[in-house]
Structures are given as structure tokens and as C-alpha cells.
PDB file of C-alpha atoms in Angstrom:
ATOM      1  CA  MET A  14      32.822 -27.435  23.056  1.00 52.00           C
ATOM      2  CA  PRO A  15      30.244 -24.664  22.377  1.00 61.00           C
ATOM      3  CA  ARG A  16      26.587 -25.516  22.655  1.00 70.00           C
ATOM      4  CA  PRO A  17      24.758 -25.972  19.356  1.00 77.00           C
ATOM      5  CA  GLU A  18      22.634 -23.058  18.189  1.00 83.00           C
ATOM      6  CA  LYS A  19      18.885 -23.155  18.551  1.00 89.00           C
ATOM      7  CA  PRO A  20      17.010 -24.070  15.367  1.00 93.00           C
ATOM      8  CA  ILE A  21      16.218 -21.152  13.071  1.00 94.00           C
ATOM      9  CA  ASP A  22      12.742 -19.687  13.537  1.00 94.00           C
ATOM     10  CA  HIS A  23      11.005 -19.815  10.139  1.00 93.00           C
ATOM     11  CA  THR A  24       7.791 -18.050  11.225  1.00 92.00           C
ATOM     12  CA  VAL A  25       8.427 -15.689   8.304  1.00 92.00           C
ATOM     13  CA  PRO A  26      10.212 -17.977   5.812  1.00 94.00           C
ATOM     14  CA  GLU A  27      12.167 -15.181   4.143  1.00 95.00           C
ATOM     15  CA  VAL A  28      13.533 -14.008   7.501  1.00 95.00           C
ATOM     16  CA  GLY A  29      14.507 -17.612   8.224  1.00 95.00           C
ATOM     17  CA  ALA A  30      16.277 -17.843   4.853  1.00 95.00           C
ATOM     18  CA  LEU A  31      18.355 -14.755   5.688  1.00 95.00           C
ATOM     19  CA  ALA A  32      19.287 -16.283   9.055  1.00 95.00           C
ATOM     20  CA  ALA A  33      20.311 -19.538   7.365  1.00 95.00           C
ATOM     21  CA  TYR A  34      22.515 -17.572   4.960  1.00 95.00           C
ATOM     22  CA  LEU A  35      24.239 -15.766   7.832  1.00 94.00           C
ATOM     23  CA  ARG A  36      24.826 -19.000   9.714  1.00 94.00           C
ATOM     24  CA  ALA A  37      26.281 -20.565   6.581  1.00 94.00           C
ATOM     25  CA  GLN A  38      28.730 -17.647   6.316  1.00 93.00           C
ATOM     26  CA  ARG A  39      29.868 -18.120   9.898  1.00 92.00           C
ATOM     27  CA  ALA A  40      30.240 -21.883   9.411  1.00 91.00           C
ATOM     28  CA  ALA A  41      32.370 -21.279   6.292  1.00 91.00           C
ATOM     29  CA  SER A  42      34.590 -18.883   8.239  1.00 91.00           C
ATOM     30  CA  GLY A  43      35.181 -21.438  11.007  1.00 91.00           C
ATOM     31  CA  ARG A  44      34.886 -18.702  13.639  1.00 91.00           C
ATOM     32  CA  THR A  45      32.934 -18.764  16.876  1.00 91.00           C
ATOM     33  CA  TYR A  46      30.569 -16.011  17.974  1.00 91.00           C
ATOM     34  CA  ALA A  47      33.139 -14.977  20.563  1.00 91.00           C
ATOM     35  CA  GLU A  48      35.724 -14.526  17.821  1.00 90.00           C
ATOM     36  CA  LEU A  49      33.300 -12.586  15.654  1.00 90.00           C
ATOM     37  CA  ALA A  50      32.300 -10.350  18.572  1.00 90.00           C
ATOM     38  CA  ALA A  51      35.951  -9.544  19.289  1.00 89.00           C
ATOM     39  CA  GLY A  52      36.101  -7.635  16.012  1.00 84.00           C
ATOM     40  CA  ALA A  53      32.555  -6.298  16.087  1.00 83.00           C
ATOM     41  CA  LEU A  54      30.750  -3.313  17.554  1.00 82.00           C
ATOM     42  CA  CYS A  55      28.208  -5.577  19.248  1.00 87.00           C
ATOM     43  CA  SER A  56      27.956  -8.549  21.581  1.00 91.00           C
ATOM     44  CA  GLN A  57      27.826 -12.286  20.909  1.00 90.00           C
ATOM     45  CA  ALA A  58      24.133 -12.250  21.853  1.00 92.00           C
ATOM     46  CA  THR A  59      23.385  -9.591  19.220  1.00 92.00           C
ATOM     47  CA  LEU A  60      25.168 -11.586  16.536  1.00 93.00           C
ATOM     48  CA  LYS A  61      23.240 -14.721  17.519  1.00 93.00           C
ATOM     49  CA  ARG A  62      19.933 -12.878  17.358  1.00 94.00           C
ATOM     50  CA  ALA A  63      20.802 -11.612  13.876  1.00 93.00           C
ATOM     51  CA  ALA A  64      20.996 -15.217  12.677  1.00 93.00           C
ATOM     52  CA  SER A  65      18.032 -16.600  14.597  1.00 94.00           C
ATOM     53  CA  GLY A  66      15.131 -15.874  12.203  1.00 93.00           C
ATOM     54  CA  GLY A  67      11.706 -14.955  13.554  1.00 92.00           C
ATOM     55  CA  VAL A  68       9.290 -12.324  12.337  1.00 91.00           C
ATOM     56  CA  ARG A  69      11.708  -9.444  11.721  1.00 92.00           C
ATOM     57  CA  PRO A  70      15.147  -9.395  10.104  1.00 94.00           C
ATOM     58  CA  PRO A  71      18.084  -7.609  11.713  1.00 94.00           C
ATOM     59  CA  ASP A  72      18.814  -4.152  10.336  1.00 94.00           C
ATOM     60  CA  TRP A  73      20.935  -3.854   7.232  1.00 95.00           C
ATOM     61  CA  GLU A  74      23.971  -2.498   9.129  1.00 93.00           C
ATOM     62  CA  MET A  75      24.013  -5.642  11.254  1.00 94.00           C
ATOM     63  CA  VAL A  76      23.752  -7.889   8.188  1.00 94.00           C
ATOM     64  CA  CYS A  77      26.682  -6.042   6.559  1.00 93.00           C
ATOM     65  CA  GLN A  78      28.771  -6.299   9.691  1.00 92.00           C
ATOM     66  CA  TYR A  79      28.016 -10.003  10.093  1.00 93.00           C
ATOM     67  CA  VAL A  80      28.971 -10.781   6.479  1.00 93.00           C
ATOM     68  CA  HIS A  81      32.107  -8.630   6.709  1.00 92.00           C
ATOM     69  CA  LEU A  82      33.244 -10.365   9.907  1.00 91.00           C
ATOM     70  CA  CYS A  83      32.812 -13.789   8.321  1.00 91.00           C
ATOM     71  CA  GLY A  84      34.755 -12.686   5.258  1.00 87.00           C
ATOM     72  CA  HIS A  85      33.144 -15.132   2.821  1.00 75.00           C
ATOM     73  CA  GLY A  86      29.784 -13.655   1.858  1.00 75.00           C
ATOM     74  CA  ASP A  87      28.550 -11.934  -1.277  1.00 86.00           C
ATOM     75  CA  ILE A  88      27.188  -8.541  -0.231  1.00 90.00           C
ATOM     76  CA  ASP A  89      24.837  -8.414  -3.233  1.00 92.00           C
ATOM     77  CA  GLU A  90      23.318 -11.768  -2.297  1.00 94.00           C
ATOM     78  CA  ALA A  91      23.043 -10.618   1.300  1.00 94.00           C
ATOM     79  CA  ARG A  92      21.264  -7.453   0.152  1.00 95.00           C
ATOM     80  CA  PHE A  93      18.809  -9.440  -1.940  1.00 95.00           C
ATOM     81  CA  LEU A  94      17.984 -11.775   0.957  1.00 96.00           C
ATOM     82  CA  TYR A  95      17.688  -8.851   3.384  1.00 95.00           C
ATOM     83  CA  GLU A  96      15.295  -6.855   1.173  1.00 95.00           C
ATOM     84  CA  ARG A  97      13.174  -9.929   0.534  1.00 95.00           C
ATOM     85  CA  ALA A  98      13.047 -10.642   4.274  1.00 95.00           C
ATOM     86  CA  GLN A  99      12.188  -7.019   5.066  1.00 92.00           C
ATOM     87  CA  ASP A 100       9.305  -6.959   2.565  1.00 90.00           C
ATOM     88  CA  ALA A 101       7.972 -10.281   3.849  1.00 92.00           C
ATOM     89  CA  ALA A 102       8.163  -9.099   7.464  1.00 91.00           C
ATOM     90  CA  VAL A 103       6.197  -5.916   6.649  1.00 86.00           C
ATOM     91  CA  THR A 104       3.552  -7.957   4.836  1.00 84.00           C
ATOM     92  CA  ALA A 105       3.288 -10.480   7.678  1.00 88.00           C
ATOM     93  CA  ALA A 106       2.905  -7.726  10.270  1.00 84.00           C
ATOM     94  CA  ARG A 107       0.249  -6.025   8.172  1.00 79.00           C
ATOM     95  CA  ASP A 108      -1.659  -9.293   7.696  1.00 83.00           C
ATOM     96  CA  ALA A 109      -1.608  -9.852  11.460  1.00 86.00           C
ATOM     97  CA  ARG A 110      -3.276  -6.466  12.002  1.00 81.00           C
ATOM     98  CA  ARG A 111      -6.107  -6.975   9.514  1.00 83.00           C
ATOM     99  CA  THR A 112      -9.621  -6.855  10.919  1.00 86.00           C
ATOM    100  CA  THR A 113     -12.582  -8.887   9.731  1.00 87.00           C
ATOM    101  CA  VAL A 114     -14.884  -5.860   9.624  1.00 88.00           C
ATOM    102  CA  VAL A 115     -15.979  -5.261   6.027  1.00 92.00           C
ATOM    103  CA  PRO A 116     -16.471  -1.568   5.139  1.00 95.00           C
ATOM    104  CA  LYS A 117     -19.884  -0.788   3.648  1.00 95.00           C
ATOM    105  CA  PRO A 118     -19.663   2.360   1.504  1.00 96.00           C
ATOM    106  CA  GLN A 119     -23.051   1.532  -0.057  1.00 95.00           C
ATOM    107  CA  PHE A 120     -24.702   2.481   3.262  1.00 96.00           C
ATOM    108  CA  VAL A 121     -23.003   5.874   3.589  1.00 96.00           C
ATOM    109  CA  ARG A 122     -25.476   8.678   4.289  1.00 95.00           C
ATOM    110  CA  ASP A 123     -23.268  11.590   5.307  1.00 96.00           C
ATOM    111  CA  LEU A 124     -19.710  12.754   5.969  1.00 95.00           C
ATOM    112  CA  GLY A 125     -19.498  10.910   9.296  1.00 96.00           C
ATOM    113  CA  ASP A 126     -20.514   7.625   7.696  1.00 96.00           C
ATOM    114  CA  LEU A 127     -17.936   8.059   4.939  1.00 97.00           C
ATOM    115  CA  SER A 128     -15.208   8.804   7.475  1.00 97.00           C
ATOM    116  CA  GLY A 129     -16.077   5.646   9.394  1.00 96.00           C
ATOM    117  CA  ALA A 130     -16.101   3.536   6.223  1.00 97.00           C
ATOM    118  CA  LEU A 131     -12.656   4.830   5.239  1.00 97.00           C
ATOM    119  CA  ARG A 132     -11.269   3.927   8.659  1.00 97.00           C
ATOM    120  CA  ASP A 133     -12.830   0.445   8.390  1.00 96.00           C
ATOM    121  CA  ALA A 134     -11.103   0.048   5.010  1.00 96.00           C
ATOM    122  CA  TYR A 135      -7.795   1.115   6.542  1.00 96.00           C
ATOM    123  CA  ARG A 136      -8.036  -1.406   9.373  1.00 94.00           C
ATOM    124  CA  ARG A 137      -9.114  -4.184   7.009  1.00 94.00           C
ATOM    125  CA  ALA A 138      -5.992  -3.444   4.940  1.00 93.00           C
ATOM    126  CA  GLY A 139      -3.852  -4.107   8.009  1.00 93.00           C
ATOM    127  CA  SER A 140      -3.324  -0.499   9.147  1.00 93.00           C
ATOM    128  CA  PRO A 141      -0.337   0.283   6.896  1.00 91.00           C
ATOM    129  CA  SER A 142       1.936   3.119   7.956  1.00 92.00           C
ATOM    130  CA  VAL A 143       1.128   6.529   6.513  1.00 95.00           C
ATOM    131  CA  ARG A 144       4.599   6.670   4.934  1.00 94.00           C
ATOM    132  CA  GLU A 145       3.931   3.340   3.252  1.00 92.00           C
ATOM    133  CA  MET A 146       0.604   4.670   1.957  1.00 95.00           C
ATOM    134  CA  GLU A 147       2.297   7.806   0.630  1.00 96.00           C
ATOM    135  CA  ARG A 148       4.887   5.703  -1.225  1.00 93.00           C
ATOM    136  CA  HIS A 149       2.179   3.435  -2.633  1.00 91.00           C
ATOM    137  CA  ALA A 150       0.168   6.386  -3.926  1.00 91.00           C
ATOM    138  CA  GLY A 151       3.085   8.035  -5.714  1.00 90.00           C
ATOM    139  CA  PRO A 152       4.444  11.583  -5.635  1.00 90.00           C
ATOM    140  CA  GLY A 153       1.914  14.216  -4.594  1.00 90.00           C
ATOM    141  CA  ARG A 154      -1.165  11.977  -4.658  1.00 92.00           C
ATOM    142  CA  LEU A 155      -1.561  11.211  -0.935  1.00 95.00           C
ATOM    143  CA  PRO A 156       0.680  13.135   1.477  1.00 95.00           C
ATOM    144  CA  HIS A 157       1.278  11.207   4.691  1.00 96.00           C
ATOM    145  CA  SER A 158      -0.239  14.083   6.647  1.00 96.00           C
ATOM    146  CA  THR A 159      -3.489  13.684   4.693  1.00 96.00           C
ATOM    147  CA  ALA A 160      -3.524   9.921   5.245  1.00 96.00           C
ATOM    148  CA  HIS A 161      -2.960  10.491   8.972  1.00 97.00           C
ATOM    149  CA  ALA A 162      -5.822  12.991   9.157  1.00 97.00           C
ATOM    150  CA  ILE A 163      -8.185  10.537   7.429  1.00 97.00           C
ATOM    151  CA  ILE A 164      -7.187   7.709   9.770  1.00 96.00           C
ATOM    152  CA  ARG A 165      -7.726   9.939  12.809  1.00 96.00           C
ATOM    153  CA  ALA A 166     -11.191  10.994  11.560  1.00 95.00           C
ATOM    154  CA  ARG A 167     -10.097  14.612  11.197  1.00 96.00           C
ATOM    155  CA  THR A 168     -10.897  14.857   7.497  1.00 95.00           C
ATOM    156  CA  VAL A 169     -12.472  13.165   4.509  1.00 96.00           C
ATOM    157  CA  PRO A 170     -10.795  14.142   1.208  1.00 94.00           C
ATOM    158  CA  LYS A 171     -12.734  16.737  -0.763  1.00 94.00           C
ATOM    159  CA  TYR A 172     -10.335  16.185  -3.657  1.00 93.00           C
ATOM    160  CA  VAL A 173     -11.475  12.979  -5.290  1.00 93.00           C
ATOM    161  CA  LEU A 174      -8.011  11.924  -6.500  1.00 93.00           C
ATOM    162  CA  SER A 175      -6.678  11.960  -2.927  1.00 95.00           C
ATOM    163  CA  TYR A 176      -9.725   9.934  -1.927  1.00 96.00           C
ATOM    164  CA  ILE A 177      -9.024   7.347  -4.634  1.00 96.00           C
ATOM    165  CA  ALA A 178      -5.337   7.243  -3.694  1.00 96.00           C
ATOM    166  CA  PHE A 179      -6.280   6.453  -0.089  1.00 97.00           C
ATOM    167  CA  LEU A 180      -8.579   3.641  -1.211  1.00 97.00           C
ATOM    168  CA  GLU A 181      -5.927   2.166  -3.502  1.00 96.00           C
ATOM    169  CA  ALA A 182      -3.403   2.299  -0.661  1.00 95.00           C
ATOM    170  CA  CYS A 183      -5.957   0.276   1.327  1.00 95.00           C
ATOM    171  CA  GLU A 184      -5.911  -2.392  -1.428  1.00 93.00           C
ATOM    172  CA  ILE A 185      -9.306  -1.410  -2.887  1.00 95.00           C
ATOM    173  CA  THR A 186      -9.119  -1.594  -6.670  1.00 93.00           C
ATOM    174  CA  GLY A 187     -11.155  -2.412  -9.768  1.00 92.00           C
ATOM    175  CA  ARG A 188     -14.902  -2.905  -9.396  1.00 91.00           C
ATOM    176  CA  ALA A 189     -14.590  -2.701  -5.611  1.00 94.00           C
ATOM    177  CA  LEU A 190     -14.051   1.056  -6.046  1.00 95.00           C
ATOM    178  CA  ILE A 191     -17.453   1.706  -7.618  1.00 95.00           C
ATOM    179  CA  PRO A 192     -19.569   1.892  -4.409  1.00 96.00           C
ATOM    180  CA  TRP A 193     -16.875   4.169  -2.964  1.00 97.00           C
ATOM    181  CA  PHE A 194     -17.262   6.529  -5.925  1.00 96.00           C
ATOM    182  CA  ALA A 195     -21.018   6.659  -5.314  1.00 94.00           C
ATOM    183  CA  ALA A 196     -20.482   7.333  -1.598  1.00 96.00           C
ATOM    184  CA  TRP A 197     -18.118  10.256  -2.271  1.00 96.00           C
ATOM    185  CA  VAL A 198     -20.450  11.853  -4.831  1.00 94.00           C
ATOM    186  CA  LYS A 199     -23.396  11.361  -2.449  1.00 94.00           C
ATOM    187  CA  VAL A 200     -21.555  13.279   0.271  1.00 95.00           C
ATOM    188  CA  TYR A 201     -19.855  15.998  -1.781  1.00 94.00           C
ATOM    189  CA  GLY A 202     -21.898  16.174  -4.975  1.00 90.00           C
ATOM    190  CA  VAL A 203     -20.760  16.362  -8.592  1.00 86.00           C
ATOM    191  CA  GLY A 204     -19.688  19.960  -8.104  1.00 85.00           C
ATOM    192  CA  ARG A 205     -16.504  18.761  -6.372  1.00 88.00           C
ATOM    193  CA  ILE A 206     -15.326  16.773  -9.422  1.00 88.00           C
ATOM    194  CA  PRO A 207     -12.391  18.606 -11.067  1.00 84.00           C
ATOM    195  CA  PRO A 208     -13.162  19.878 -14.598  1.00 81.00           C
ATOM    196  CA  VAL A 209      -9.986  18.263 -15.957  1.00 79.00           C
ATOM    197  CA  ILE A 210      -8.425  15.071 -14.656  1.00 81.00           C
ATOM    198  CA  ILE A 211      -5.074  13.612 -15.668  1.00 81.00           C
ATOM    199  CA  PRO A 212      -5.428   9.985 -14.532  1.00 82.00           C
ATOM    200  CA  ALA A 213      -2.365   8.448 -12.893  1.00 81.00           C
ATOM    201  CA  THR A 214      -3.941   5.095 -12.042  1.00 89.00           C
ATOM    202  CA  ALA A 215      -6.574   2.699 -13.340  1.00 90.00           C
ATOM    203  CA  GLY A 216      -8.745   3.728 -10.397  1.00 92.00           C
ATOM    204  CA  GLU A 217      -8.794   7.341 -11.535  1.00 92.00           C
ATOM    205  CA  GLU A 218      -9.612   6.330 -15.106  1.00 91.00           C
ATOM    206  CA  LEU A 219     -12.388   4.107 -13.796  1.00 92.00           C
ATOM    207  CA  PHE A 220     -13.814   7.020 -11.824  1.00 92.00           C
ATOM    208  CA  ILE A 221     -14.178   9.107 -14.990  1.00 89.00           C
ATOM    209  CA  LEU A 222     -15.890   6.259 -16.820  1.00 89.00           C
ATOM    210  CA  TRP A 223     -18.182   5.688 -13.848  1.00 91.00           C
ATOM    211  CA  VAL A 224     -19.138   9.373 -13.759  1.00 87.00           C
ATOM    212  CA  ILE A 225     -20.003   9.409 -17.449  1.00 83.00           C
ATOM    213  CA  THR A 226     -21.913   6.123 -17.261  1.00 82.00           C
ATOM    214  CA  THR A 227     -23.872   7.347 -14.259  1.00 77.00           C
ATOM    215  CA  GLU A 228     -24.669  10.610 -16.036  1.00 62.00           C
ATOM    216  CA  GLN A 229     -26.102   8.653 -18.946  1.00 54.00           C
ATOM    217  CA  ASP A 230     -28.113   6.215 -16.842  1.00 52.00           C
ATOM    218  CA  ARG A 231     -30.049   8.500 -14.506  1.00 51.00           C
ATOM    219  CA  PRO A 232     -31.768  11.879 -14.627  1.00 48.00           C
ATOM    220  CA  VAL A 233     -29.771  14.732 -13.127  1.00 45.00           C
ATOM    221  CA  ALA A 234     -30.296  18.461 -12.856  1.00 43.00           C
ATOM    222  CA  ASP A 235     -29.278  20.516 -15.886  1.00 47.00           C
ATOM    223  CA  GLU A 236     -26.463  22.178 -13.932  1.00 50.00           C
ATOM    224  CA  ALA A 237     -25.079  18.831 -12.788  1.00 46.00           C
ATOM    225  CA  ARG A 238     -25.362  17.365 -16.290  1.00 45.00           C
ATOM    226  CA  ALA A 239     -23.384  20.295 -17.673  1.00 49.00           C
ATOM    227  CA  GLU A 240     -20.673  19.798 -15.053  1.00 48.00           C
ATOM    228  CA  LEU A 241     -20.426  16.075 -15.779  1.00 45.00           C
ATOM    229  CA  ALA A 242     -20.317  16.623 -19.521  1.00 46.00           C
ATOM    230  CA  SER A 243     -17.492  19.140 -19.132  1.00 49.00           C
ATOM    231  CA  VAL A 244     -15.143  16.701 -17.405  1.00 47.00           C
ATOM    232  CA  SER A 245     -12.229  15.859 -19.673  1.00 47.00           C
ATOM    233  CA  VAL A 246      -9.639  13.116 -19.432  1.00 45.00           C
ATOM    234  CA  VAL A 247      -6.076  13.921 -20.402  1.00 47.00           C
ATOM    235  CA  ASN A 248      -4.446  10.646 -21.381  1.00 45.00           C
ATOM    236  CA  GLY A 249      -3.648   8.389 -24.281  1.00 39.00           C
ATOM    237  CA  GLN A 250      -6.630   6.785 -26.013  1.00 40.00           C
ATOM    238  CA  GLN A 251      -5.339   3.215 -25.678  1.00 39.00           C
ATOM    239  CA  ARG A 252      -5.431   2.969 -21.868  1.00 42.00           C
ATOM    240  CA  LEU A 253      -8.892   4.486 -21.680  1.00 42.00           C
ATOM    241  CA  SER A 254     -10.299   2.264 -24.414  1.00 44.00           C
ATOM    242  CA  SER A 255      -9.195  -0.797 -22.473  1.00 42.00           C
ATOM    243  CA  LEU A 256     -11.450   0.252 -19.608  1.00 42.00           C
ATOM    244  CA  ARG A 257     -14.606   1.085 -21.569  1.00 43.00           C
ATOM    245  CA  SER A 258     -15.951  -2.466 -21.428  1.00 45.00           C
ATOM    246  CA  PHE A 259     -15.131  -2.732 -17.717  1.00 44.00           C
ATOM    247  CA  LEU A 260     -18.185  -0.716 -16.715  1.00 43.00           C
ATOM    248  CA  LYS A 261     -20.481  -0.753 -19.717  1.00 45.00           C
ATOM    249  CA  PRO A 262     -20.249  -1.078 -23.497  1.00 40.00           C
ATOM    250  CA  ASP A 263     -20.514   2.037 -25.649  1.00 39.00           C
ATOM    251  CA  VAL A 264     -19.549   4.619 -23.032  1.00 38.00           C
ATOM    252  CA  GLY A 265     -19.630   7.855 -24.969  1.00 38.00           C
ATOM    253  CA  GLY A 266     -19.348  11.562 -24.460  1.00 38.00           C
ATOM    254  CA  MET A 267     -15.780  11.471 -23.167  1.00 37.00           C
ATOM    255  CA  GLU A 268     -13.364  14.150 -24.192  1.00 39.00           C
ATOM    256  CA  VAL A 269      -9.874  12.714 -24.556  1.00 34.00           C
ATOM    257  CA  ALA A 270      -6.757  14.751 -25.107  1.00 36.00           C
ATOM    258  CA  ALA A 271      -3.654  12.799 -26.107  1.00 32.00           C
TER     259      ALA A 271
END
């Protein structure tokens, strides 16, 4: 009589749920691991590991093979459980890498300080992969090569939209972005702000509103005031109006093109 299997490891519950599903398929088939392995491209030990749970799911090819060998599973259900387990495993790994160091953009004095603050933000976000950051940012906003260069302290984005995309990929959103805006402008100056911005995210829209609010609230040189006043936002009025009260009532002077 074969020995009973070890209990499923539910360290990551979604990975455990996938393992339980696979074990249920094998139990329904009435086949042993030896019988499954006879028709598989892997060993009994590999099949057992696939249905053991833990912190990482098996790869999708293994899940497909396991379900196919058992002959009773629904491949769509298996896919759903696998993708849920994969997402949960990535999140759990990222959470385990998070640091407790809080970045302090409000204390940035120069380019070196800003680079260090960005790397602190990255580590506090759990050091996501650069490919993951690129996907989060969306097409063309944060190439993985740019994210890698920022993480390795080889660059600090001069293009403010890439800078915002990096921050958003590090889970910095809403009001938490405001001191980061001030730090970037302190280092690069208002002259680096593009004359026309087509916002793709709430963070980019917030940046425009912050610029205009700041321009109204403090004295600036005539040249800088002219540059700030010339910034236009290309977007629908509705999304921008919803953000006006986020920073300050009665934010004016914004040029909006539908």
C-alpha cells in the first residue's frame, strides 16, 4: 500500500488551492503516481512536487500535463487556478523583499539624493522585476532598460513622465506623489517640463495640477512663469475636473484640449 502524501503546504493559499485541485484530479482518476509517470515526460517525484503547494506553483506545462494524465480535469478551471496562484506567488515574493526604509523625497538636495530616494522607493515596493515595472507602466512609458538604469543608479529620468511611471510602478500614487514632484523640479527645474502633456494616468494629471497650483502660490521668475503658463493638457475635461479639488479648489489657468 503506497504511503500517504504529505499535507499540502498552504504558505501561499492560492498555490495550495492549485495543489489541492491537482490531487483531487488524481484521486478521481484512481491512478498512482507511478502510473501517471509511466505516461509522462517527468518522474513521480516531479509530479508529487507539482501537487505539494508551497510558495511557487509548478509551471503551466506541468499543470496541463498533470490534468491530461488524470483525464478528468477542466483545463479552463486549471488555468484559472494556475493564474491566480502565479499572481499570488509573485505578490508574496515581492512582499518578502520589502524594506522598512521610508524614502524621503522632501529632503532631496541634488541629483544624487534623488537617485538614492528612487532606489529606496524601489526597495520599499519589494524590488519588482524591471519587466513587471514596464508592464505596469504601459506601452512606451517606462522601458525596462530605463527602469534598470534607475535601479542601478546610472540615471535619474529627465523626462518627467518616465519619472512618474517609475514612481507609480513602485506603488506611489495620489498625494504621496506630491513631494516627489517637488524633488524632481528642484533638481531639474521647470525648464524640463514638456510644453504639452497628454496624461495617461492620474499621476500625470496630478502633476499638471500641482505645477499650476505651485505657480500660483509662490513667486517665480518671469521666464519660469511663462514656461509654466504655457503647459497644456490634452485630455477630456471630465477626468481633469475630477482632480481639481484633490490639490486645491479653483485651480485655474489650465489649457485643456479635448
